[in-house]
């Protein structure tokens, strides 16, 4: 095993253009310097500049697939510089899409990944051999008491994870600390009645100076994990929370869509919502389900779930969490598609099914236990 | 003046489709909840759900321009939730591009913007009535002593800002702390010889748990500012650094390209590299110049510079910093285009012009003083 990590890029153009783009990536993402001014045979030219390992025609739609390798040292063992090196400047150049990542054992060790992963989260929730259910308290604008009442009802009905809507931050209609105290208490009260292990996960879409403080406050108040949005707070802040605070993390896709909406630029969903989320400490990676109101294909979703699960020791496997329009009626089909290791993120349907939220939640729990 | 902020979106489609998309934005970015389940006439339906203020055909190329307003309260005075609300979930929906932002006085006050801005930075650098020059120590792979020697030569030649290449983090070939100490000392030594006020700005593309620590170390070691990459560390971390550490910030475009490379999705350059950088505390906003090796148009660049400068009290104006292929020969033309309030980010040309880096730097200084 050499000490180089590999990135696979789709590059637009004919063979000559694609080769030029691949060679440009090698320079732009490392030395960003005229190669002819670097002494031939020097360490920098030999090891630091990236290398085109292969260039093959893309299987369909034109363009080429380039595999580029980089020396482990250029990441310096730090995730921000790794992101900078895999897709920093070249993100600004059209016609380049990062479609796969293959890290060295050293980098996998450095980044660490999730603290809980699939097995750890199943233990924490006492939920084995079945899909996990996640409901969302919403809409923004409700008072803390109203949100806490919903949290209680969802937990009473057997929903495993009751999370803040990602729009709930620290607004005047529901301040963070009060909400966390009341929602965590509400879920604990439901657990005493049901014997379940439901957890409440507040949102940590919060100022950089407040995030860790809020996380520690919430942990003390009985929260069982957090919603985080790495597109907003940064991937490395999520990794830091996984290392420092010690509760499960559900990563939300907010603000990340521009990386995936165009097929010939950005980052493939499986890398962004699979590999990168996992490397950066998510235990659960949210993304838009193929059957919902966003535009992900079944292929995208299947590849994300694959990237969440594939062996990448010591980085643990994580849960895919398809959301955005999940309903009770599509659950069996989604279960066939994703298997048991999935978190179903259920939004509106839990409200839409009827006025009794406990009953609606129980329907989901029954379905999750039956599939 | 009401208490609503306004976002202008380009939306793809015919009038009916565009209206549906604009109305979807109002819901998706706020309650993310079936509107028919929210009581009519309720506070949430009246104030919290976004409002389509206008919908007009786009001036060219089809599609529509929608202005959507949101109640100030939904941002909760916090930048991460503001980003979440202006472009969170809808970033995942194709055919929507954020093209303008108009904030309330309350939010401008909350976010604060840059600590120095144009006037403050000119004072710190003792550089009045002329463009500012910024050179870059590179390439990665050089030793700290080699980089410090370059920093010395650039400062000796009269370059105002000598910054780390954005690829320099904390790699084995040049550790952060040693580099900062030696480069800051080198620039101080040059200043003693020249009487100039050049500053050294190290890169803070660093782990979340280390950023503030590194910033304080660097400030103590004599650094005069920082290179930050909000696309990697998060926009609010940049804002936090502006508030807490108290040195000028140069914001780099790394990892942000996917927001701008496609004209019908993402965020317009003037909003991303202008308004958002400025709101989030950058004193200098880097972006690819129209004459360089990236794909920005002259129109994009002009609009970014406009967004950097337009009155937005109490948020100070900032410097545009076009880079990516700037050469001495294009400086006069760029000066005519951008005016005096510009930072020229000069990379390879300072190395390419000849082996004497001091002489090369002096040529730039002379040109900057003459234009």
PDB file of C-alpha atoms in Angstrom, chain A residues 24 28-34 36-38 43-44 48 73-76 78-81 83-84 86-94 98 138-142 165-173 175 205-210 214 232-237 239-240 252-262 265-267 273 276 288 293-296 348 351-352, chain B residues 24 28-34 36-38 43-44 48 73-76 78-81 83-84 86-94 98 138-142 165-173 175 205-210 214 232-237 239-240 252-262 265-267 273 276 288 293-296 348 351-352:
ATOM      1  CA  UNK A  24      -4.608  20.884 -14.355  1.00  0.00           C
ATOM      2  CA  UNK A  28      -4.302  23.498  -9.138  1.00  0.00           C
ATOM      3  CA  UNK A  29      -5.082  21.354  -6.085  1.00  0.00           C
ATOM      4  CA  UNK A  30      -1.490  21.150  -4.873  1.00  0.00           C
ATOM      5  CA  UNK A  31       1.264  23.608  -5.808  1.00  0.00           C
ATOM      6  CA  UNK A  32      -0.942  26.066  -7.777  1.00  0.00           C
ATOM      7  CA  UNK A  33       2.322  27.157  -9.363  1.00  0.00           C
ATOM      8  CA  UNK A  34       3.905  27.008 -12.841  1.00  0.00           C
ATOM      9  CA  UNK A  36       8.153  24.566 -15.274  1.00  0.00           C
ATOM     10  CA  UNK A  37       9.465  26.732 -12.414  1.00  0.00           C
ATOM     11  CA  UNK A  38       9.719  23.683 -10.122  1.00  0.00           C
ATOM     12  CA  UNK A  43      10.673  16.241  -4.309  1.00  0.00           C
ATOM     13  CA  UNK A  44       7.866  18.730  -4.984  1.00  0.00           C
ATOM     14  CA  UNK A  48       3.629  16.888  -4.098  1.00  0.00           C
ATOM     15  CA  UNK A  73       1.313  14.457   3.476  1.00  0.00           C
ATOM     16  CA  UNK A  74      -0.462  17.269   1.658  1.00  0.00           C
ATOM     17  CA  UNK A  75      -3.585  16.824   3.804  1.00  0.00           C
ATOM     18  CA  UNK A  76      -1.474  17.174   6.951  1.00  0.00           C
ATOM     19  CA  UNK A  78      -6.526  17.585   8.860  1.00  0.00           C
ATOM     20  CA  UNK A  79      -9.990  17.418   7.309  1.00  0.00           C
ATOM     21  CA  UNK A  80     -10.248  21.108   6.247  1.00  0.00           C
ATOM     22  CA  UNK A  81      -7.028  20.887   4.250  1.00  0.00           C
ATOM     23  CA  UNK A  83     -11.377  19.183   1.540  1.00  0.00           C
ATOM     24  CA  UNK A  84      -9.280  22.052   0.222  1.00  0.00           C
ATOM     25  CA  UNK A  86      -9.796  17.362  -3.099  1.00  0.00           C
ATOM     26  CA  UNK A  87     -12.123  20.115  -4.295  1.00  0.00           C
ATOM     27  CA  UNK A  88     -10.852  23.609  -3.401  1.00  0.00           C
ATOM     28  CA  UNK A  89     -10.002  25.758  -6.396  1.00  0.00           C
ATOM     29  CA  UNK A  90     -11.226  23.294  -8.989  1.00  0.00           C
ATOM     30  CA  UNK A  91     -14.744  23.680  -7.604  1.00  0.00           C
ATOM     31  CA  UNK A  92     -14.693  26.987  -9.520  1.00  0.00           C
ATOM     32  CA  UNK A  93     -13.836  25.333 -12.833  1.00  0.00           C
ATOM     33  CA  UNK A  94     -16.866  24.081 -14.783  1.00  0.00           C
ATOM     34  CA  UNK A  98     -15.714  14.607  -7.828  1.00  0.00           C
ATOM     35  CA  UNK A 138     -42.374  21.684  13.505  1.00  0.00           C
ATOM     36  CA  UNK A 139     -43.359  24.154  12.070  1.00  0.00           C
ATOM     37  CA  UNK A 140     -41.197  27.091  13.108  1.00  0.00           C
ATOM     38  CA  UNK A 141     -43.254  29.749  14.811  1.00  0.00           C
ATOM     39  CA  UNK A 142     -44.845  27.382  17.333  1.00  0.00           C
ATOM     40  CA  UNK A 165     -36.947  20.847  12.447  1.00  0.00           C
ATOM     41  CA  UNK A 166     -33.718  22.209  10.912  1.00  0.00           C
ATOM     42  CA  UNK A 167     -35.348  25.658  10.891  1.00  0.00           C
ATOM     43  CA  UNK A 168     -35.462  25.797  14.693  1.00  0.00           C
ATOM     44  CA  UNK A 169     -32.480  27.733  15.981  1.00  0.00           C
ATOM     45  CA  UNK A 170     -32.740  30.331  18.732  1.00  0.00           C
ATOM     46  CA  UNK A 171     -35.643  32.470  17.548  1.00  0.00           C
ATOM     47  CA  UNK A 172     -37.846  34.618  19.793  1.00  0.00           C
ATOM     48  CA  UNK A 173     -40.775  32.194  19.403  1.00  0.00           C
ATOM     49  CA  UNK A 175     -35.353  29.912  22.420  1.00  0.00           C
ATOM     50  CA  UNK A 205     -27.366  25.285  13.385  1.00  0.00           C
ATOM     51  CA  UNK A 206     -25.775  27.849  15.655  1.00  0.00           C
ATOM     52  CA  UNK A 207     -23.075  30.514  15.707  1.00  0.00           C
ATOM     53  CA  UNK A 208     -19.521  29.143  15.737  1.00  0.00           C
ATOM     54  CA  UNK A 209     -18.896  30.615  19.165  1.00  0.00           C
ATOM     55  CA  UNK A 210     -22.051  28.978  20.576  1.00  0.00           C
ATOM     56  CA  UNK A 214     -25.205  24.674  23.193  1.00  0.00           C
ATOM     57  CA  UNK A 232     -23.403  25.660   7.192  1.00  0.00           C
ATOM     58  CA  UNK A 233     -21.243  25.002  10.258  1.00  0.00           C
ATOM     59  CA  UNK A 234     -18.443  23.269   8.329  1.00  0.00           C
ATOM     60  CA  UNK A 235     -17.628  19.575   8.013  1.00  0.00           C
ATOM     61  CA  UNK A 236     -14.826  19.800  10.524  1.00  0.00           C
ATOM     62  CA  UNK A 237     -17.048  21.374  13.163  1.00  0.00           C
ATOM     63  CA  UNK A 239     -16.155  16.059  13.285  1.00  0.00           C
ATOM     64  CA  UNK A 240     -15.128  18.096  16.307  1.00  0.00           C
ATOM     65  CA  UNK A 252     -28.691  17.536   7.454  1.00  0.00           C
ATOM     66  CA  UNK A 253     -28.304  18.388   3.764  1.00  0.00           C
ATOM     67  CA  UNK A 254     -29.129  22.097   4.150  1.00  0.00           C
ATOM     68  CA  UNK A 255     -27.054  24.509   1.981  1.00  0.00           C
ATOM     69  CA  UNK A 256     -25.283  21.589   0.259  1.00  0.00           C
ATOM     70  CA  UNK A 257     -27.565  21.245  -2.751  1.00  0.00           C
ATOM     71  CA  UNK A 258     -25.440  23.311  -5.132  1.00  0.00           C
ATOM     72  CA  UNK A 259     -22.770  20.609  -5.008  1.00  0.00           C
ATOM     73  CA  UNK A 260     -25.121  18.011  -6.444  1.00  0.00           C
ATOM     74  CA  UNK A 261     -27.806  19.663  -8.618  1.00  0.00           C
ATOM     75  CA  UNK A 262     -25.740  19.694 -11.800  1.00  0.00           C
ATOM     76  CA  UNK A 265     -19.877  19.757 -11.750  1.00  0.00           C
ATOM     77  CA  UNK A 266     -19.791  19.632  -7.970  1.00  0.00           C
ATOM     78  CA  UNK A 267     -19.658  16.427  -5.972  1.00  0.00           C
ATOM     79  CA  UNK A 273     -23.811  12.547   1.539  1.00  0.00           C
ATOM     80  CA  UNK A 276     -17.676  12.895   3.373  1.00  0.00           C
ATOM     81  CA  UNK A 288     -33.553  13.660  -0.227  1.00  0.00           C
ATOM     82  CA  UNK A 293     -40.304  16.170  -3.448  1.00  0.00           C
ATOM     83  CA  UNK A 294     -36.616  16.624  -4.384  1.00  0.00           C
ATOM     84  CA  UNK A 295     -34.838  15.354  -7.458  1.00  0.00           C
ATOM     85  CA  UNK A 296     -32.539  12.528  -6.358  1.00  0.00           C
ATOM     86  CA  UNK A 348     -45.397  16.063   7.154  1.00  0.00           C
ATOM     87  CA  UNK A 351     -49.156  15.423  10.865  1.00  0.00           C
ATOM     88  CA  UNK A 352     -51.176  14.747   7.741  1.00  0.00           C
TER      89      UNK A 352
ATOM     90  CA  UNK B  24     -42.604  26.622  -2.733  1.00  0.00           C
ATOM     91  CA  UNK B  28     -39.673  25.143   2.092  1.00  0.00           C
ATOM     92  CA  UNK B  29     -37.406  27.793   3.631  1.00  0.00           C
ATOM     93  CA  UNK B  30     -39.654  28.474   6.631  1.00  0.00           C
ATOM     94  CA  UNK B  31     -42.257  26.056   7.978  1.00  0.00           C
ATOM     95  CA  UNK B  32     -41.445  23.125   5.637  1.00  0.00           C
ATOM     96  CA  UNK B  33     -44.939  21.949   6.503  1.00  0.00           C
ATOM     97  CA  UNK B  34     -48.251  21.503   4.638  1.00  0.00           C
ATOM     98  CA  UNK B  36     -53.285  23.661   4.678  1.00  0.00           C
ATOM     99  CA  UNK B  37     -52.551  22.206   8.134  1.00  0.00           C
ATOM    100  CA  UNK B  38     -51.636  25.664   9.486  1.00  0.00           C
ATOM    101  CA  UNK B  43     -49.523  34.189  13.107  1.00  0.00           C
ATOM    102  CA  UNK B  44     -47.470  31.430  11.456  1.00  0.00           C
ATOM    103  CA  UNK B  48     -43.636  33.140   9.334  1.00  0.00           C
ATOM    104  CA  UNK B  73     -37.537  36.890  13.500  1.00  0.00           C
ATOM    105  CA  UNK B  74     -36.963  33.661  11.595  1.00  0.00           C
ATOM    106  CA  UNK B  75     -33.212  34.326  11.401  1.00  0.00           C
ATOM    107  CA  UNK B  76     -33.089  34.761  15.174  1.00  0.00           C
ATOM    108  CA  UNK B  78     -27.839  34.418  13.833  1.00  0.00           C
ATOM    109  CA  UNK B  79     -25.924  34.040  10.572  1.00  0.00           C
ATOM    110  CA  UNK B  80     -26.079  30.209  10.340  1.00  0.00           C
ATOM    111  CA  UNK B  81     -29.884  30.229  10.576  1.00  0.00           C
ATOM    112  CA  UNK B  83     -28.021  31.052   5.575  1.00  0.00           C
ATOM    113  CA  UNK B  84     -30.289  28.117   6.323  1.00  0.00           C
ATOM    114  CA  UNK B  86     -32.109  31.999   2.454  1.00  0.00           C
ATOM    115  CA  UNK B  87     -30.726  28.914   0.717  1.00  0.00           C
ATOM    116  CA  UNK B  88     -31.000  25.771   2.880  1.00  0.00           C
ATOM    117  CA  UNK B  89     -33.295  23.109   1.432  1.00  0.00           C
ATOM    118  CA  UNK B  90     -33.957  24.916  -1.828  1.00  0.00           C
ATOM    119  CA  UNK B  91     -30.267  24.584  -2.689  1.00  0.00           C
ATOM    120  CA  UNK B  92     -31.212  20.978  -3.501  1.00  0.00           C
ATOM    121  CA  UNK B  93     -33.927  21.976  -5.967  1.00  0.00           C
ATOM    122  CA  UNK B  94     -32.686  22.610  -9.512  1.00  0.00           C
ATOM    123  CA  UNK B  98     -30.214  33.362  -5.261  1.00  0.00           C
ATOM    124  CA  UNK B 138       4.253  28.992  -2.389  1.00  0.00           C
ATOM    125  CA  UNK B 139       4.407  26.250  -3.595  1.00  0.00           C
ATOM    126  CA  UNK B 140       3.452  23.724  -0.935  1.00  0.00           C
ATOM    127  CA  UNK B 141       6.272  21.341  -0.244  1.00  0.00           C
ATOM    128  CA  UNK B 142       8.869  24.038   0.355  1.00  0.00           C
ATOM    129  CA  UNK B 165      -0.815  29.960  -0.251  1.00  0.00           C
ATOM    130  CA  UNK B 166      -4.218  28.522   0.674  1.00  0.00           C
ATOM    131  CA  UNK B 167      -2.696  25.051   0.412  1.00  0.00           C
ATOM    132  CA  UNK B 168      -0.396  25.670   3.377  1.00  0.00           C
ATOM    133  CA  UNK B 169      -1.946  24.233   6.507  1.00  0.00           C
ATOM    134  CA  UNK B 170       0.012  22.230   9.049  1.00  0.00           C
ATOM    135  CA  UNK B 171       1.838  19.710   6.878  1.00  0.00           C
ATOM    136  CA  UNK B 172       5.057  17.928   7.818  1.00  0.00           C
ATOM    137  CA  UNK B 173       7.066  20.020   5.338  1.00  0.00           C
ATOM    138  CA  UNK B 175       4.261  23.220  10.395  1.00  0.00           C
ATOM    139  CA  UNK B 205      -7.766  26.453   6.927  1.00  0.00           C
ATOM    140  CA  UNK B 206      -7.579  24.504  10.145  1.00  0.00           C
ATOM    141  CA  UNK B 207      -9.564  22.091  12.309  1.00  0.00           C
ATOM    142  CA  UNK B 208     -12.543  23.670  14.105  1.00  0.00           C
ATOM    143  CA  UNK B 209     -10.971  22.963  17.465  1.00  0.00           C
ATOM    144  CA  UNK B 210      -7.693  24.636  16.419  1.00  0.00           C
ATOM    145  CA  UNK B 214      -3.898  29.166  15.811  1.00  0.00           C
ATOM    146  CA  UNK B 232     -14.545  25.089   4.399  1.00  0.00           C
ATOM    147  CA  UNK B 233     -14.573  26.480   7.942  1.00  0.00           C
ATOM    148  CA  UNK B 234     -18.079  27.984   7.684  1.00  0.00           C
ATOM    149  CA  UNK B 235     -19.164  31.584   7.148  1.00  0.00           C
ATOM    150  CA  UNK B 236     -19.978  32.054  10.799  1.00  0.00           C
ATOM    151  CA  UNK B 237     -16.544  30.908  11.924  1.00  0.00           C
ATOM    152  CA  UNK B 239     -17.549  36.176  11.455  1.00  0.00           C
ATOM    153  CA  UNK B 240     -16.489  34.863  14.847  1.00  0.00           C
ATOM    154  CA  UNK B 252     -10.635  32.726  -0.105  1.00  0.00           C
ATOM    155  CA  UNK B 253     -13.023  31.177  -2.626  1.00  0.00           C
ATOM    156  CA  UNK B 254     -11.890  27.581  -2.045  1.00  0.00           C
ATOM    157  CA  UNK B 255     -14.661  24.906  -2.062  1.00  0.00           C
ATOM    158  CA  UNK B 256     -17.295  27.530  -3.001  1.00  0.00           C
ATOM    159  CA  UNK B 257     -17.196  27.121  -6.766  1.00  0.00           C
ATOM    160  CA  UNK B 258     -20.166  24.762  -7.003  1.00  0.00           C
ATOM    161  CA  UNK B 259     -22.436  27.596  -5.903  1.00  0.00           C
ATOM    162  CA  UNK B 260     -21.542  29.692  -8.933  1.00  0.00           C
ATOM    163  CA  UNK B 261     -20.489  27.473 -11.863  1.00  0.00           C
ATOM    164  CA  UNK B 262     -24.008  26.948 -13.183  1.00  0.00           C
ATOM    165  CA  UNK B 265     -28.760  27.265  -9.736  1.00  0.00           C
ATOM    166  CA  UNK B 266     -26.643  28.149  -6.721  1.00  0.00           C
ATOM    167  CA  UNK B 267     -25.822  31.699  -5.706  1.00  0.00           C
ATOM    168  CA  UNK B 273     -18.351  36.732  -2.954  1.00  0.00           C
ATOM    169  CA  UNK B 276     -22.253  37.172   2.099  1.00  0.00           C
ATOM    170  CA  UNK B 288     -11.368  34.632  -9.759  1.00  0.00           C
ATOM    171  CA  UNK B 293      -7.582  31.099 -15.702  1.00  0.00           C
ATOM    172  CA  UNK B 294     -11.096  30.705 -14.218  1.00  0.00           C
ATOM    173  CA  UNK B 295     -14.413  31.430 -15.866  1.00  0.00           C
ATOM    174  CA  UNK B 296     -15.811  34.577 -14.251  1.00  0.00           C
ATOM    175  CA  UNK B 348       2.663  33.007 -10.279  1.00  0.00           C
ATOM    176  CA  UNK B 351       7.836  34.140  -9.647  1.00  0.00           C
ATOM    177  CA  UNK B 352       7.624  34.021 -13.417  1.00  0.00           C
TER     178      UNK B 352
END
